Every structure is written in structure tokens, then in C-alpha cells.
PDB file of C-alpha atoms in Angstrom:
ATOM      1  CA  UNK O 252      94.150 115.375  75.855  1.00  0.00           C
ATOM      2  CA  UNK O 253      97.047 118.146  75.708  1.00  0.00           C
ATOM      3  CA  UNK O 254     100.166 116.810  73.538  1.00  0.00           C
ATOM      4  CA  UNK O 255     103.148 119.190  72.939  1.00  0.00           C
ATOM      5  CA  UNK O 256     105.433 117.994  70.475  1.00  0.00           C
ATOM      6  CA  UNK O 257     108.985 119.302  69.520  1.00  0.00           C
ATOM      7  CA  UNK O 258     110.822 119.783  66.504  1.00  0.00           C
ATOM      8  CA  UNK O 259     113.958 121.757  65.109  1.00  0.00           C
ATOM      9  CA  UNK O 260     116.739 120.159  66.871  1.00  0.00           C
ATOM     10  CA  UNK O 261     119.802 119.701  65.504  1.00  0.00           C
ATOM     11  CA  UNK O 262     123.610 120.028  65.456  1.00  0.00           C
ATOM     12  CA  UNK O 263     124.781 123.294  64.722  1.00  0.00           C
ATOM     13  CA  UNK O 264     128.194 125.215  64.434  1.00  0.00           C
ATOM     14  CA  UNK O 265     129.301 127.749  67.197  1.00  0.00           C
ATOM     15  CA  UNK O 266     127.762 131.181  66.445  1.00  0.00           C
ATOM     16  CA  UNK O 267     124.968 129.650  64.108  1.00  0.00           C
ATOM     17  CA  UNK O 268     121.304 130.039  64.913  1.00  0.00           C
ATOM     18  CA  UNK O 269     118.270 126.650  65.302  1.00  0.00           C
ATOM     19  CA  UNK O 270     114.502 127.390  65.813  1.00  0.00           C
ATOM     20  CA  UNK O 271     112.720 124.985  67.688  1.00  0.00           C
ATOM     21  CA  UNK O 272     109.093 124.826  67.950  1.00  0.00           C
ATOM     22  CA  UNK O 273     106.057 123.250  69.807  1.00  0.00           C
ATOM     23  CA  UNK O 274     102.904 121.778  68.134  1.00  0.00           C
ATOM     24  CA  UNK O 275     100.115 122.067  70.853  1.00  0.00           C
ATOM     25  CA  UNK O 276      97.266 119.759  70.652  1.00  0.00           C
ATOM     26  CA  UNK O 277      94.464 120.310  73.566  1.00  0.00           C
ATOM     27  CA  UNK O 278      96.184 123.739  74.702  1.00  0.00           C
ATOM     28  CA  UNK O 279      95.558 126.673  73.517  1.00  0.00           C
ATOM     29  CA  UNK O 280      98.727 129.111  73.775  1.00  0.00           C
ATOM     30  CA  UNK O 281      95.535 132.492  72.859  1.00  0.00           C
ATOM     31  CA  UNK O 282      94.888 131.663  76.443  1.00  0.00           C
ATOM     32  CA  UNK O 283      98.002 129.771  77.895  1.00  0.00           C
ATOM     33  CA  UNK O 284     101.712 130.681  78.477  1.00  0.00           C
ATOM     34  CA  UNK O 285     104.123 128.293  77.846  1.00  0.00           C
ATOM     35  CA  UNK O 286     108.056 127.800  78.894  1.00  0.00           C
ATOM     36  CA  UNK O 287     110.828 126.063  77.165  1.00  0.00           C
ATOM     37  CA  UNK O 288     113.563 124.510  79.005  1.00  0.00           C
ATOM     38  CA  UNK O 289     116.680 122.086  78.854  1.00  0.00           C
ATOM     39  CA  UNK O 290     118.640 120.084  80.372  1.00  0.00           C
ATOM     40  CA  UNK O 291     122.134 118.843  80.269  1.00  0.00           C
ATOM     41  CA  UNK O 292     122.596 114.725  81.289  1.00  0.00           C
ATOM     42  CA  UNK O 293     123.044 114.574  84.975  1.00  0.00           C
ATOM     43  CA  UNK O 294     122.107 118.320  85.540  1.00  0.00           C
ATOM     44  CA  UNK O 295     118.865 119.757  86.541  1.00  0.00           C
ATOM     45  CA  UNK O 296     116.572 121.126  84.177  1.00  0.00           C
ATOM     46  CA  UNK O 297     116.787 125.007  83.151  1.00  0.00           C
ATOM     47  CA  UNK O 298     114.045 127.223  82.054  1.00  0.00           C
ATOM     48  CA  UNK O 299     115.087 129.491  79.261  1.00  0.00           C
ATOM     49  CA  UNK O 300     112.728 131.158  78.236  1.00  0.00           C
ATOM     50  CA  UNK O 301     109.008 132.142  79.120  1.00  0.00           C
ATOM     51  CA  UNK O 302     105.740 133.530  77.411  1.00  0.00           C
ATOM     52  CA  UNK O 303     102.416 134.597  79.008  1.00  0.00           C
ATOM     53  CA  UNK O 304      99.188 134.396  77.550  1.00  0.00           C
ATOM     54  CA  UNK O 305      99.381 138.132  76.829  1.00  0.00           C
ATOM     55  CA  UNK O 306     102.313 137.754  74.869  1.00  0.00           C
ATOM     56  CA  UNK O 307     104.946 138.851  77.589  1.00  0.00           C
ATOM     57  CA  UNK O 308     108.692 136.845  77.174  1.00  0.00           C
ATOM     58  CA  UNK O 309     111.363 136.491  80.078  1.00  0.00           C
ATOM     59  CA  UNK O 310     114.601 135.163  79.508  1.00  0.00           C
ATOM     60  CA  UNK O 311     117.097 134.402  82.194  1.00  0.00           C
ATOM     61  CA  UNK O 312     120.662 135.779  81.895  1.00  0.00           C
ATOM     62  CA  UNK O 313     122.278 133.147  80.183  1.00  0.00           C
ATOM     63  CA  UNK O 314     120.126 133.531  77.091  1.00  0.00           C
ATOM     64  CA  UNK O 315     118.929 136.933  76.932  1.00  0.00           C
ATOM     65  CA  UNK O 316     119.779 138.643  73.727  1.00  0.00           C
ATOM     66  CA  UNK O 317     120.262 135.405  71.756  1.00  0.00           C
ATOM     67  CA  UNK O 318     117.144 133.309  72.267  1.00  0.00           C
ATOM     68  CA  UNK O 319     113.610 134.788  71.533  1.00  0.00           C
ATOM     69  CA  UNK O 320     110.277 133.066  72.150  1.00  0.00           C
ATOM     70  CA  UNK O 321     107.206 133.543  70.578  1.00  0.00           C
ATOM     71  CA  UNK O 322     103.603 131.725  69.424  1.00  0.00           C
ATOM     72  CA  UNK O 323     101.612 132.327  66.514  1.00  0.00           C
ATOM     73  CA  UNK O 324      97.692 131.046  67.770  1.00  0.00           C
ATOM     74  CA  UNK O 325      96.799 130.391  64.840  1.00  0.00           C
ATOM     75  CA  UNK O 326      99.008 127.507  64.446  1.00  0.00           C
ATOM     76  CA  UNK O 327      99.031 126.523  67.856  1.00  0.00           C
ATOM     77  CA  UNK O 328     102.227 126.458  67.664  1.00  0.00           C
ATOM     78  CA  UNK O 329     105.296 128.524  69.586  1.00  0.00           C
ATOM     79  CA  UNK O 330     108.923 128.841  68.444  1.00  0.00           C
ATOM     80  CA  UNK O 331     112.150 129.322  70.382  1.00  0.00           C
ATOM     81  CA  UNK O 332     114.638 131.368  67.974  1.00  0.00           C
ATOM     82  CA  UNK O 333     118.407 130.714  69.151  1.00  0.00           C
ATOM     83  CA  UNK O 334     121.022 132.936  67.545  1.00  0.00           C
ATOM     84  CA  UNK O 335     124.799 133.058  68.580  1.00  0.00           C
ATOM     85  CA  UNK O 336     124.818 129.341  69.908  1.00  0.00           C
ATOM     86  CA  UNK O 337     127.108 128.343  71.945  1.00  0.00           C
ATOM     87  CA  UNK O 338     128.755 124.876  73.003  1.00  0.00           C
ATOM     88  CA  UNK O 339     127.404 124.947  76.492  1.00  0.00           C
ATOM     89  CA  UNK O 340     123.781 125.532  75.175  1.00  0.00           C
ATOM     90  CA  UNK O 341     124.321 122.100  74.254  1.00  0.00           C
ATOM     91  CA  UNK O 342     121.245 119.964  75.957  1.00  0.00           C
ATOM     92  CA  UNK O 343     117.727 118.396  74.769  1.00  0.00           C
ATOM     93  CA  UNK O 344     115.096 121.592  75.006  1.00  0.00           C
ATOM     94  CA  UNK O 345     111.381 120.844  75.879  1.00  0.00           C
ATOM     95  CA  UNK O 346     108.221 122.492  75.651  1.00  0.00           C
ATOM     96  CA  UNK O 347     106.280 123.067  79.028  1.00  0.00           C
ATOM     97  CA  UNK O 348     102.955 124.482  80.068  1.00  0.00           C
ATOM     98  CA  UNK O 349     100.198 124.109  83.002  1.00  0.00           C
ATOM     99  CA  UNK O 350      96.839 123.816  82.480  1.00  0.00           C
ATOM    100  CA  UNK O 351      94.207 123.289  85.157  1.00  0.00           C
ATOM    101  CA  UNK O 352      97.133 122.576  87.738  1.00  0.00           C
ATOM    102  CA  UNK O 353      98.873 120.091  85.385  1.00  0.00           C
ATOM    103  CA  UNK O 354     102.135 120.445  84.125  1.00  0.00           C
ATOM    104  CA  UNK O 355     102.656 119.219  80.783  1.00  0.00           C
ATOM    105  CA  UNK O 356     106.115 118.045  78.302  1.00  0.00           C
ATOM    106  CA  UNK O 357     107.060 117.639  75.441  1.00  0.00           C
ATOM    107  CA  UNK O 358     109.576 114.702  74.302  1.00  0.00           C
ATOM    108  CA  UNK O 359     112.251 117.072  73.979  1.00  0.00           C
ATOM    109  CA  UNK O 360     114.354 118.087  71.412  1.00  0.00           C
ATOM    110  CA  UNK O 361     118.002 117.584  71.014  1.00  0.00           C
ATOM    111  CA  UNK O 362     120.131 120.361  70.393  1.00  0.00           C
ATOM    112  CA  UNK O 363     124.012 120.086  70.091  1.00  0.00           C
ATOM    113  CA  UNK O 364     126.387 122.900  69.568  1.00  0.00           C
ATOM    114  CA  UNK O 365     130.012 121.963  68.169  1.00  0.00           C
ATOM    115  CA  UNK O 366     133.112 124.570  68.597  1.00  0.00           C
TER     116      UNK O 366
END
């Protein structure tokens, strides 16, 4: 059974910097990309930030140059680093990846930015 479970949240001042990462249990991120995303109450959810299973990362605009993903496989784990925070990155962040044509989630991860 795949589990992905979140940590790292937290509130943070303006400019500071969180890392958030994502125990896998039943997926193997060797093998397996994974994506982490947010989402603001009453707004739809955002990816942020990808990684293959080769080790390519894609960021959309909005975080590229401040956010960085990345796995180590031998913890089965994968870490979103988040410099230069900002108020509006403000949201819960989750852990996402597909295996065998299933998506699965995390519980999230609350993140909260003050100014």
C-alpha cells in the first residue's frame, strides 16, 4: 500500500526559507517521479514543482529560482527546499505521485508566510 506523508510545515517570516519533505512507503521515487503542489482555501490546486525518475526538476514561473526539489532513494524520501518565501506562497503543500495509473496524496502540509 503506497503512503506519502508530509512534514516541515510551518510559519515562517517573509524572505526566510522551510524544507518540506515526503516519506514514501510502497513507492519507490529510484523508479518514480513525484510532484508537490498547494493549494490556497477556495482556489484550485497548483503544482510547483516536479521530479522524474531520472532526476529531472521543473518548476513553474512563480517558484523558479526559490524552490528546489529533490529525493534521496535511499531514504525514500524527497524534499522541497523554499528560499525567499513569500506571503502569497502561503497554502498547505502536498506530496503527489502515480503509480500504475493511480494518483496518490499526501495529508498535506501547512505552510504560512507572515509579512
Amino acid at each position: 500500500q503506497v503512503q506519502l506523508v508530509e512534514s516541515g510545515g510551518g510559519v515562517v517570516q517573509a524572505g526566510g526559507s522551510l524544507r518540506l519533505s515526503c516519506a514514501a512507503s510502497g513507492y519507490s521515487f529510484r523508479f518514480n517521479g513525484m510532484n508537490w503542489h498547494r493549494q490556497i482555501p477556495g482556489k484550485q490546486r497548483e503544482l510547483v514543482a516536479t521530479i522524474t525518475s531520472s532526476g529531472n526538476s521543473n518548476y513553474p514561473d512563480s517558484v523558479k529560482g526559490r524552490f528546489t526539489i529533490s529525493r534521496d532513494t535511499a531514504k525514500n524520501t524527497a524534499y522541497l527546499q523554499m528560499n525567499s518565501l513569500k506571503p502569497e506562497d502561503t497554502a498547505v503543500y502536498y506530496c503527489n505521485g502515480r503509480l500504475r495509473r493511480t494518483e496518490y496524496w499526501g495529508q498535506g502540509t501547512q505552510v504560512t508566510v507572515s509579512s
